[in-house]
Tab-separated table of C-alpha atoms and ligand atoms in Angstrom:
chain	number	residue	atom	x	y	z
A	5	MET	CA	29.718	0.593	1.398
A	6	THR	CA	25.989	1.040	1.046
A	7	ASP	CA	23.729	-1.768	-0.240
A	8	GLU	CA	23.209	0.107	-3.485
A	9	GLN	CA	26.999	0.331	-4.210
A	10	GLU	CA	27.388	-3.366	-3.359
A	11	GLN	CA	24.520	-4.484	-5.553
A	12	VAL	CA	25.557	-6.818	-8.397
A	13	GLN	CA	23.995	-5.735	-11.704
A	14	PRO	CA	21.811	-8.333	-13.546
A	15	SER	CA	23.531	-10.309	-16.259
A	16	GLY	CA	23.227	-13.547	-18.228
A	17	VAL	CA	20.136	-15.784	-17.577
A	18	TRP	CA	19.159	-14.211	-14.297
A	19	ALA	CA	18.796	-10.692	-15.833
A	20	THR	CA	15.574	-12.146	-17.321
A	21	ALA	CA	14.114	-12.324	-13.747
A	22	VAL	CA	14.463	-8.474	-13.468
A	23	GLY	CA	12.769	-8.097	-16.852
A	24	VAL	CA	9.836	-10.155	-15.528
A	25	ALA	CA	9.667	-7.860	-12.482
A	26	ARG	CA	9.452	-4.790	-14.765
A	27	VAL	CA	6.517	-6.431	-16.497
A	28	ARG	CA	4.828	-7.155	-13.176
A	29	ALA	CA	5.446	-3.577	-12.048
A	30	LEU	CA	3.723	-2.294	-15.206
A	31	GLU	CA	0.714	-4.599	-14.692
A	32	SER	CA	0.487	-3.639	-10.968
A	33	ALA	CA	-0.041	-0.031	-12.021
A	34	ARG	CA	-3.145	-0.931	-14.115
A	35	GLU	CA	-6.495	-0.158	-12.643
A	36	ASN	CA	-7.686	-3.591	-13.432
A	37	ALA	CA	-4.525	-5.441	-12.688
A	38	LEU	CA	-4.658	-9.186	-12.580
A	39	PHE	CA	-2.360	-9.058	-9.551
A	40	ARG	CA	-0.477	-6.534	-7.593
A	41	ASP	CA	3.140	-6.889	-6.934
A	42	PRO	CA	4.410	-4.016	-4.786
A	43	LEU	CA	7.973	-5.065	-4.804
A	44	ALA	CA	8.392	-5.501	-8.699
A	45	GLN	CA	9.127	-1.946	-9.313
A	46	ALA	CA	11.931	-1.793	-6.725
A	47	PHE	CA	13.534	-4.937	-8.343
A	48	ALA	CA	13.196	-3.325	-11.900
A	49	ALA	CA	14.700	-0.094	-10.572
A	50	ALA	CA	17.669	-1.774	-8.903
A	51	GLY	CA	18.310	-3.540	-12.147
A	52	GLY	CA	18.201	-0.326	-14.250
A	53	LEU	CA	14.869	-1.229	-15.893
A	54	TRP	CA	12.805	1.431	-14.352
A	55	PRO	CA	11.294	3.821	-15.604
A	56	SER	CA	10.526	1.288	-18.301
A	57	ALA	CA	12.345	1.462	-21.688
A	58	PRO	CA	10.082	2.707	-24.561
A	59	LEU	CA	8.949	-0.026	-26.973
A	60	PRO	CA	11.125	-0.550	-30.037
A	61	ASP	CA	10.163	1.234	-33.368
A	62	ASP	CA	10.500	-1.955	-35.213
A	63	GLU	CA	6.884	-3.295	-35.518
A	64	ALA	CA	7.899	-7.041	-35.373
A	65	ALA	CA	10.163	-6.458	-32.292
A	66	ARG	CA	7.434	-4.359	-30.772
A	67	ARG	CA	4.903	-7.119	-31.206
A	68	ARG	CA	7.295	-9.765	-29.892
A	69	ARG	CA	7.979	-7.570	-26.703
A	70	LEU	CA	4.291	-6.999	-26.072
A	71	GLY	CA	3.656	-10.705	-26.638
A	72	VAL	CA	6.229	-11.850	-24.059
A	73	ALA	CA	5.022	-9.245	-21.530
A	74	PHE	CA	1.340	-10.332	-21.979
A	75	SER	CA	2.376	-13.948	-21.427
A	76	ILE	CA	4.111	-13.008	-18.277
A	77	VAL	CA	1.004	-11.358	-16.923
A	78	ILE	CA	-1.195	-14.250	-17.806
A	79	ARG	CA	1.004	-16.902	-16.497
A	80	THR	CA	1.609	-14.961	-13.174
A	81	LYS	CA	-2.265	-14.897	-12.555
A	82	PHE	CA	-2.460	-18.542	-13.572
A	83	LEU	CA	0.193	-19.640	-11.074
A	84	ASP	CA	-1.190	-17.386	-8.303
A	85	ASP	CA	-4.470	-19.154	-8.726
A	86	LEU	CA	-2.904	-22.533	-8.716
A	87	LEU	CA	-0.986	-21.641	-5.482
A	88	ARG	CA	-4.204	-20.509	-3.777
A	89	GLN	CA	-5.939	-23.809	-4.844
A	90	ALA	CA	-2.825	-25.820	-3.476
A	91	SER	CA	-3.144	-23.899	-0.233
A	92	ALA	CA	-6.771	-24.679	-0.001
A	93	SER	CA	-6.126	-28.333	-0.544
A	94	GLY	CA	-4.015	-28.284	2.487
A	95	ILE	CA	-0.409	-28.137	1.089
A	96	ARG	CA	1.887	-26.101	3.249
A	97	GLN	CA	5.206	-26.497	1.386
A	98	VAL	CA	5.833	-24.256	-1.648
A	99	VAL	CA	8.898	-24.486	-3.879
A	100	LEU	CA	9.587	-21.828	-6.402
A	101	LEU	CA	12.230	-23.277	-8.868
A	102	GLY	CA	14.293	-20.490	-10.597
A	103	ALA	CA	12.619	-18.116	-8.157
A	104	GLY	CA	14.167	-14.901	-9.542
A	105	MET	CA	12.321	-11.829	-8.286
A	106	ASP	CA	9.132	-13.774	-7.495
A	107	SER	CA	7.676	-11.876	-4.576
A	108	ARG	CA	4.757	-14.257	-3.827
A	109	ALA	CA	6.113	-14.882	-0.325
A	110	PHE	CA	5.565	-11.160	0.270
A	111	ARG	CA	2.460	-10.358	-1.637
A	112	MET	CA	0.119	-13.332	-1.216
A	113	ASP	CA	-1.815	-14.589	1.758
A	114	TRP	CA	-0.596	-17.889	3.066
A	115	PRO	CA	-2.240	-20.187	5.596
A	116	GLU	CA	-0.535	-20.490	8.849
A	117	GLY	CA	2.467	-23.033	8.681
A	118	THR	CA	3.212	-22.390	5.069
A	119	ARG	CA	6.932	-22.834	4.306
A	120	LEU	CA	8.044	-21.458	0.952
A	121	PHE	CA	11.408	-22.180	-0.578
A	122	GLU	CA	12.903	-19.933	-3.250
A	123	VAL	CA	15.553	-21.827	-5.259
A	124	ASP	CA	17.916	-19.987	-7.649
A	125	THR	CA	21.666	-19.203	-8.113
A	126	ALA	CA	23.616	-16.908	-5.804
A	127	ALA	CA	23.612	-13.709	-7.959
A	128	PRO	CA	19.837	-13.308	-8.248
A	129	LEU	CA	19.307	-14.413	-4.635
A	130	ASP	CA	21.911	-11.820	-3.470
A	131	PHE	CA	20.531	-9.113	-5.686
A	132	LYS	CA	17.002	-9.866	-4.349
A	133	ALA	CA	18.153	-9.893	-0.730
A	134	SER	CA	19.525	-6.414	-1.015
A	135	VAL	CA	16.454	-5.004	-2.568
A	136	LEU	CA	14.259	-6.690	0.063
A	137	ARG	CA	16.491	-5.227	2.858
A	138	ARG	CA	16.046	-1.780	1.343
A	139	GLU	CA	12.350	-2.181	1.010
A	140	GLN	CA	12.131	-3.665	4.568
A	141	ALA	CA	9.945	-6.322	3.028
A	142	VAL	CA	8.419	-8.887	5.404
A	143	PRO	CA	7.401	-12.299	4.163
A	144	ARG	CA	3.839	-13.524	4.953
A	145	CYS	CA	4.872	-17.161	5.329
A	146	GLU	CA	8.191	-18.910	6.425
A	147	ARG	CA	10.437	-18.026	3.585
A	148	ARG	CA	13.776	-19.961	3.006
A	149	THR	CA	16.195	-19.381	0.133
A	150	VAL	CA	18.122	-22.248	-1.406
A	151	THR	CA	21.178	-21.230	-3.392
A	152	VAL	CA	21.922	-24.001	-5.920
A	153	ASP	CA	22.082	-24.532	-9.653
A	154	LEU	CA	19.243	-26.494	-10.809
A	155	ARG	CA	21.298	-28.508	-13.287
A	156	GLU	CA	23.211	-29.891	-10.085
A	157	ASP	CA	21.937	-32.130	-7.337
A	158	TRP	CA	19.577	-29.577	-5.764
A	159	PRO	CA	17.219	-31.940	-3.769
A	160	GLY	CA	19.976	-32.292	-1.161
A	161	ALA	CA	20.175	-28.566	-0.667
A	162	LEU	CA	16.461	-28.312	-0.506
A	163	ALA	CA	16.200	-30.980	2.069
A	164	ALA	CA	18.953	-29.271	4.079
A	165	ALA	CA	16.948	-26.075	4.002
A	166	GLY	CA	14.017	-28.014	5.606
A	167	HIS	CA	11.873	-29.379	2.626
A	168	ASP	CA	10.141	-32.607	3.729
A	169	PRO	CA	9.449	-34.809	0.753
A	170	ALA	CA	7.001	-36.971	2.804
A	171	ALA	CA	4.656	-34.106	2.958
A	172	PRO	CA	2.917	-32.768	-0.154
A	173	THR	CA	4.576	-29.764	-1.971
A	174	VAL	CA	3.405	-27.345	-4.633
A	175	TRP	CA	6.165	-26.707	-7.171
A	176	ILE	CA	6.425	-23.824	-9.482
A	177	ALA	CA	8.691	-23.649	-12.440
A	178	GLU	CA	7.720	-20.355	-14.089
A	179	GLY	CA	9.743	-19.033	-17.045
A	180	LEU	CA	12.463	-21.617	-16.248
A	181	LEU	CA	12.359	-24.707	-18.352
A	182	ILE	CA	12.743	-22.818	-21.551
A	183	TYR	CA	16.288	-21.871	-20.375
A	184	LEU	CA	17.362	-25.503	-19.625
A	185	PRO	CA	18.445	-27.990	-22.183
A	186	GLU	CA	15.957	-30.956	-22.761
A	187	ASP	CA	17.981	-33.555	-20.930
A	188	ALA	CA	18.236	-31.096	-17.964
A	189	VAL	CA	14.478	-30.565	-17.980
A	190	GLU	CA	14.089	-34.371	-17.999
A	191	VAL	CA	16.485	-34.741	-14.934
A	192	LEU	CA	14.721	-31.829	-13.188
A	193	LEU	CA	11.342	-33.363	-13.537
A	194	ALA	CA	12.528	-36.793	-12.308
A	195	ARG	CA	13.904	-35.025	-9.232
A	196	ILE	CA	10.878	-33.110	-8.580
A	197	THR	CA	8.839	-36.229	-8.766
A	198	ALA	CA	11.224	-38.127	-6.365
A	199	GLN	CA	10.581	-35.337	-3.857
A	200	SER	CA	6.754	-35.183	-4.327
A	201	ALA	CA	4.471	-37.023	-1.927
A	202	VAL	CA	1.120	-38.207	-3.398
A	203	GLY	CA	-1.176	-35.112	-3.682
A	204	SER	CA	1.698	-32.741	-4.499
A	205	ARG	CA	0.902	-30.162	-7.175
A	206	MET	CA	2.942	-28.511	-9.842
A	207	GLY	CA	2.632	-25.367	-12.116
A	208	LEU	CA	4.789	-25.118	-15.157
A	209	THR	CA	5.289	-22.874	-18.088
A	210	LEU	CA	6.510	-24.462	-21.213
A	211	GLY	CA	7.795	-22.750	-24.381
A	212	SER	CA	5.256	-23.461	-27.160
A	213	ARG	CA	6.526	-25.374	-30.190
A	214	GLY	CA	8.220	-23.124	-32.643
A	215	VAL	CA	8.655	-20.142	-30.200
A	216	ILE	CA	12.390	-20.126	-30.262
A	217	GLU	CA	12.393	-19.767	-34.024
A	218	ARG	CA	9.667	-17.092	-34.038
A	219	PHE	CA	10.907	-15.134	-31.018
A	220	GLY	CA	14.527	-16.050	-30.492
A	221	ALA	CA	15.994	-16.107	-33.973
A	222	ASP	CA	16.674	-12.431	-34.506
A	223	ALA	CA	17.007	-11.458	-30.864
A	224	ALA	CA	20.244	-9.581	-30.198
A	225	PRO	CA	22.464	-10.973	-27.451
A	226	GLY	CA	20.884	-10.046	-24.158
A	227	PRO	CA	17.154	-10.317	-24.583
A	228	ALA	CA	15.611	-13.313	-22.883
A	229	ALA	CA	14.585	-14.966	-26.219
A	230	SER	CA	18.103	-15.309	-27.307
A	231	MET	CA	18.764	-17.554	-24.346
A	232	TRP	CA	15.765	-19.922	-24.911
A	233	VAL	CA	16.899	-23.505	-25.651
A	234	SER	CA	13.948	-25.858	-25.096
A	235	GLU	CA	10.370	-26.038	-26.025
A	236	MET	CA	7.595	-28.244	-24.727
A	237	PRO	CA	7.338	-31.880	-25.770
A	238	ASP	CA	4.854	-32.658	-28.560
A	239	ASP	CA	2.605	-34.249	-25.784
A	240	PRO	CA	3.302	-32.474	-22.521
A	241	ILE	CA	0.248	-34.186	-20.788
A	242	GLY	CA	1.608	-37.691	-21.786
A	243	TRP	CA	5.118	-36.713	-20.858
A	244	LEU	CA	3.979	-35.683	-17.340
A	245	ALA	CA	1.764	-38.781	-17.069
A	246	GLY	CA	4.947	-40.857	-17.747
A	247	HIS	CA	6.463	-39.220	-14.699
A	248	GLY	CA	3.396	-39.948	-12.509
A	249	TRP	CA	1.594	-36.588	-12.843
A	250	GLU	CA	-1.982	-36.013	-13.880
A	251	ALA	CA	-1.723	-32.866	-15.868
A	252	ALA	CA	-3.937	-30.307	-17.581
A	253	GLY	CA	-2.712	-27.903	-20.333
A	254	HIS	CA	-4.062	-24.420	-20.778
A	255	THR	CA	-3.326	-22.040	-23.575
A	256	LEU	CA	-2.613	-18.417	-23.191
A	257	ARG	CA	-5.587	-17.588	-25.331
A	258	GLU	CA	-7.926	-19.527	-23.161
A	259	ARG	CA	-6.626	-18.173	-19.867
A	260	ALA	CA	-6.455	-14.590	-21.203
A	261	ALA	CA	-10.083	-14.797	-22.081
A	262	ALA	CA	-11.024	-16.297	-18.804
A	263	TYR	CA	-9.297	-13.378	-17.069
A	264	GLY	CA	-10.934	-10.705	-19.111
A	265	ARG	CA	-7.998	-9.955	-21.402
A	266	PRO	CA	-9.018	-11.710	-24.580
A	267	ILE	CA	-6.564	-11.902	-27.374
A	268	SER	CA	-7.969	-10.170	-30.414
A	269	ALA	CA	-5.426	-11.329	-32.989
A	270	PRO	CA	-6.452	-14.459	-35.107
A	271	PRO	CA	-5.247	-17.854	-33.500
A	272	GLN	CA	-2.207	-18.274	-35.781
A	273	HIS	CA	-0.600	-15.219	-33.948
A	274	ASP	CA	-1.721	-16.583	-30.507
A	275	GLU	CA	1.514	-18.651	-30.117
A	276	GLY	CA	2.921	-16.809	-27.030
A	277	PRO	CA	5.992	-17.938	-25.394
A	278	GLY	CA	4.544	-20.643	-23.084
A	279	GLY	CA	1.987	-23.309	-22.616
A	280	LEU	CA	0.482	-23.321	-18.876
A	281	ILE	CA	0.334	-26.575	-17.212
A	282	SER	CA	-1.124	-27.561	-13.832
A	283	ALA	CA	-0.521	-31.083	-12.443
A	284	VAL	CA	-1.227	-33.354	-9.520
A	285	ARG	CA	1.004	-36.105	-8.293
A	286	ARG	CA	-0.832	-39.535	-8.323
B	329	SAM	C1	12.707	-15.690	-16.601
B	329	SAM	S1	13.292	-15.756	-14.974
B	329	SAM	C2	11.941	-16.239	-14.069
B	329	SAM	C3	11.886	-15.930	-12.549
B	329	SAM	C4	10.629	-16.382	-11.738
B	329	SAM	N1	10.436	-17.681	-11.918
B	329	SAM	C5	9.514	-15.440	-12.295
B	329	SAM	O1	8.707	-16.013	-13.051
B	329	SAM	O2	9.459	-14.356	-11.733
B	329	SAM	C6	14.314	-17.277	-14.978
B	329	SAM	C7	14.924	-17.601	-13.581
B	329	SAM	O3	15.439	-18.946	-13.639
B	329	SAM	C8	16.622	-18.961	-13.006
B	329	SAM	N2	17.517	-20.112	-13.623
B	329	SAM	C9	17.805	-20.278	-14.820
B	329	SAM	N3	18.626	-21.421	-14.927
B	329	SAM	C10	18.879	-21.717	-13.736
B	329	SAM	C11	19.581	-22.888	-13.105
B	329	SAM	N4	20.269	-23.628	-13.900
B	329	SAM	N5	19.579	-23.056	-11.768
B	329	SAM	C12	18.882	-22.197	-11.067
B	329	SAM	N6	18.103	-21.128	-11.490
B	329	SAM	C13	18.135	-20.955	-12.776
B	329	SAM	C14	17.328	-17.614	-13.369
B	329	SAM	O4	18.308	-17.310	-12.420
B	329	SAM	C15	16.131	-16.645	-13.252
B	329	SAM	O5	15.919	-16.221	-11.931
């Protein structure tokens, strides 16, 4: 059997990771792309999302789809920059929680000695592995995959894969927390904190208040928004401070303007799917 025949097709929550790859492939093809992800198209194609489907006719659905795609592009750039800053600060451990089709291990420059962990469940990691094999992709750092459900006791699995909690880590939870119930998010953050030496960093995306109602309510089964279950707390900075993190919050609008992609719609329509958080462990 060939790799292609064996390939599991995306389903459930992890199918969203292939949708994210589709957005990154589209962005990578732009002349003024905010990042280039050369593997994204292969992930999207393997999941049946390339060539990309036309936008829906319905104006509201169209706006929602473009809004989600825009937020993915901006958050990707935001977290790429956060990771570069973490590397520059001397951090050599990277953990991508709910890594999906994230290809940063392959597409970014990493300092010598960087160890990058991709944590996700078995189906997306297997799917990803078969695409990476076909593409003969070579990581640019020491890449390790950790197959575990993040609602379970994942720190043990991460440690078994070689993570050292005594050395600082940069953690990324991109497009993940919105899929976890609030109590699971709370436990996840406590566990991240327990594995974070002083000086560790973190980049999070949080569903903005009201986004589930605005984006998810009329989503047919299947689209990512219909699986969203949690939004950011009222005071995300205070919430993180309570866990021992000094955090800063950024809006999509502010980051988009900084990256030369200003949002022209008035602020009340600005509420994209996620707040962008950077944090340092004190
Ligand atoms: C929207 S995708 C984002 C993927 C990646 N972070 C990115 O931005 O490209 C959400 C990812 O979270 C993963 N995920 C959701 N719930 C999870 C859980 N309980 N344990 C592990 N991974 C989970 C899914 O499998 C999927 O890969």
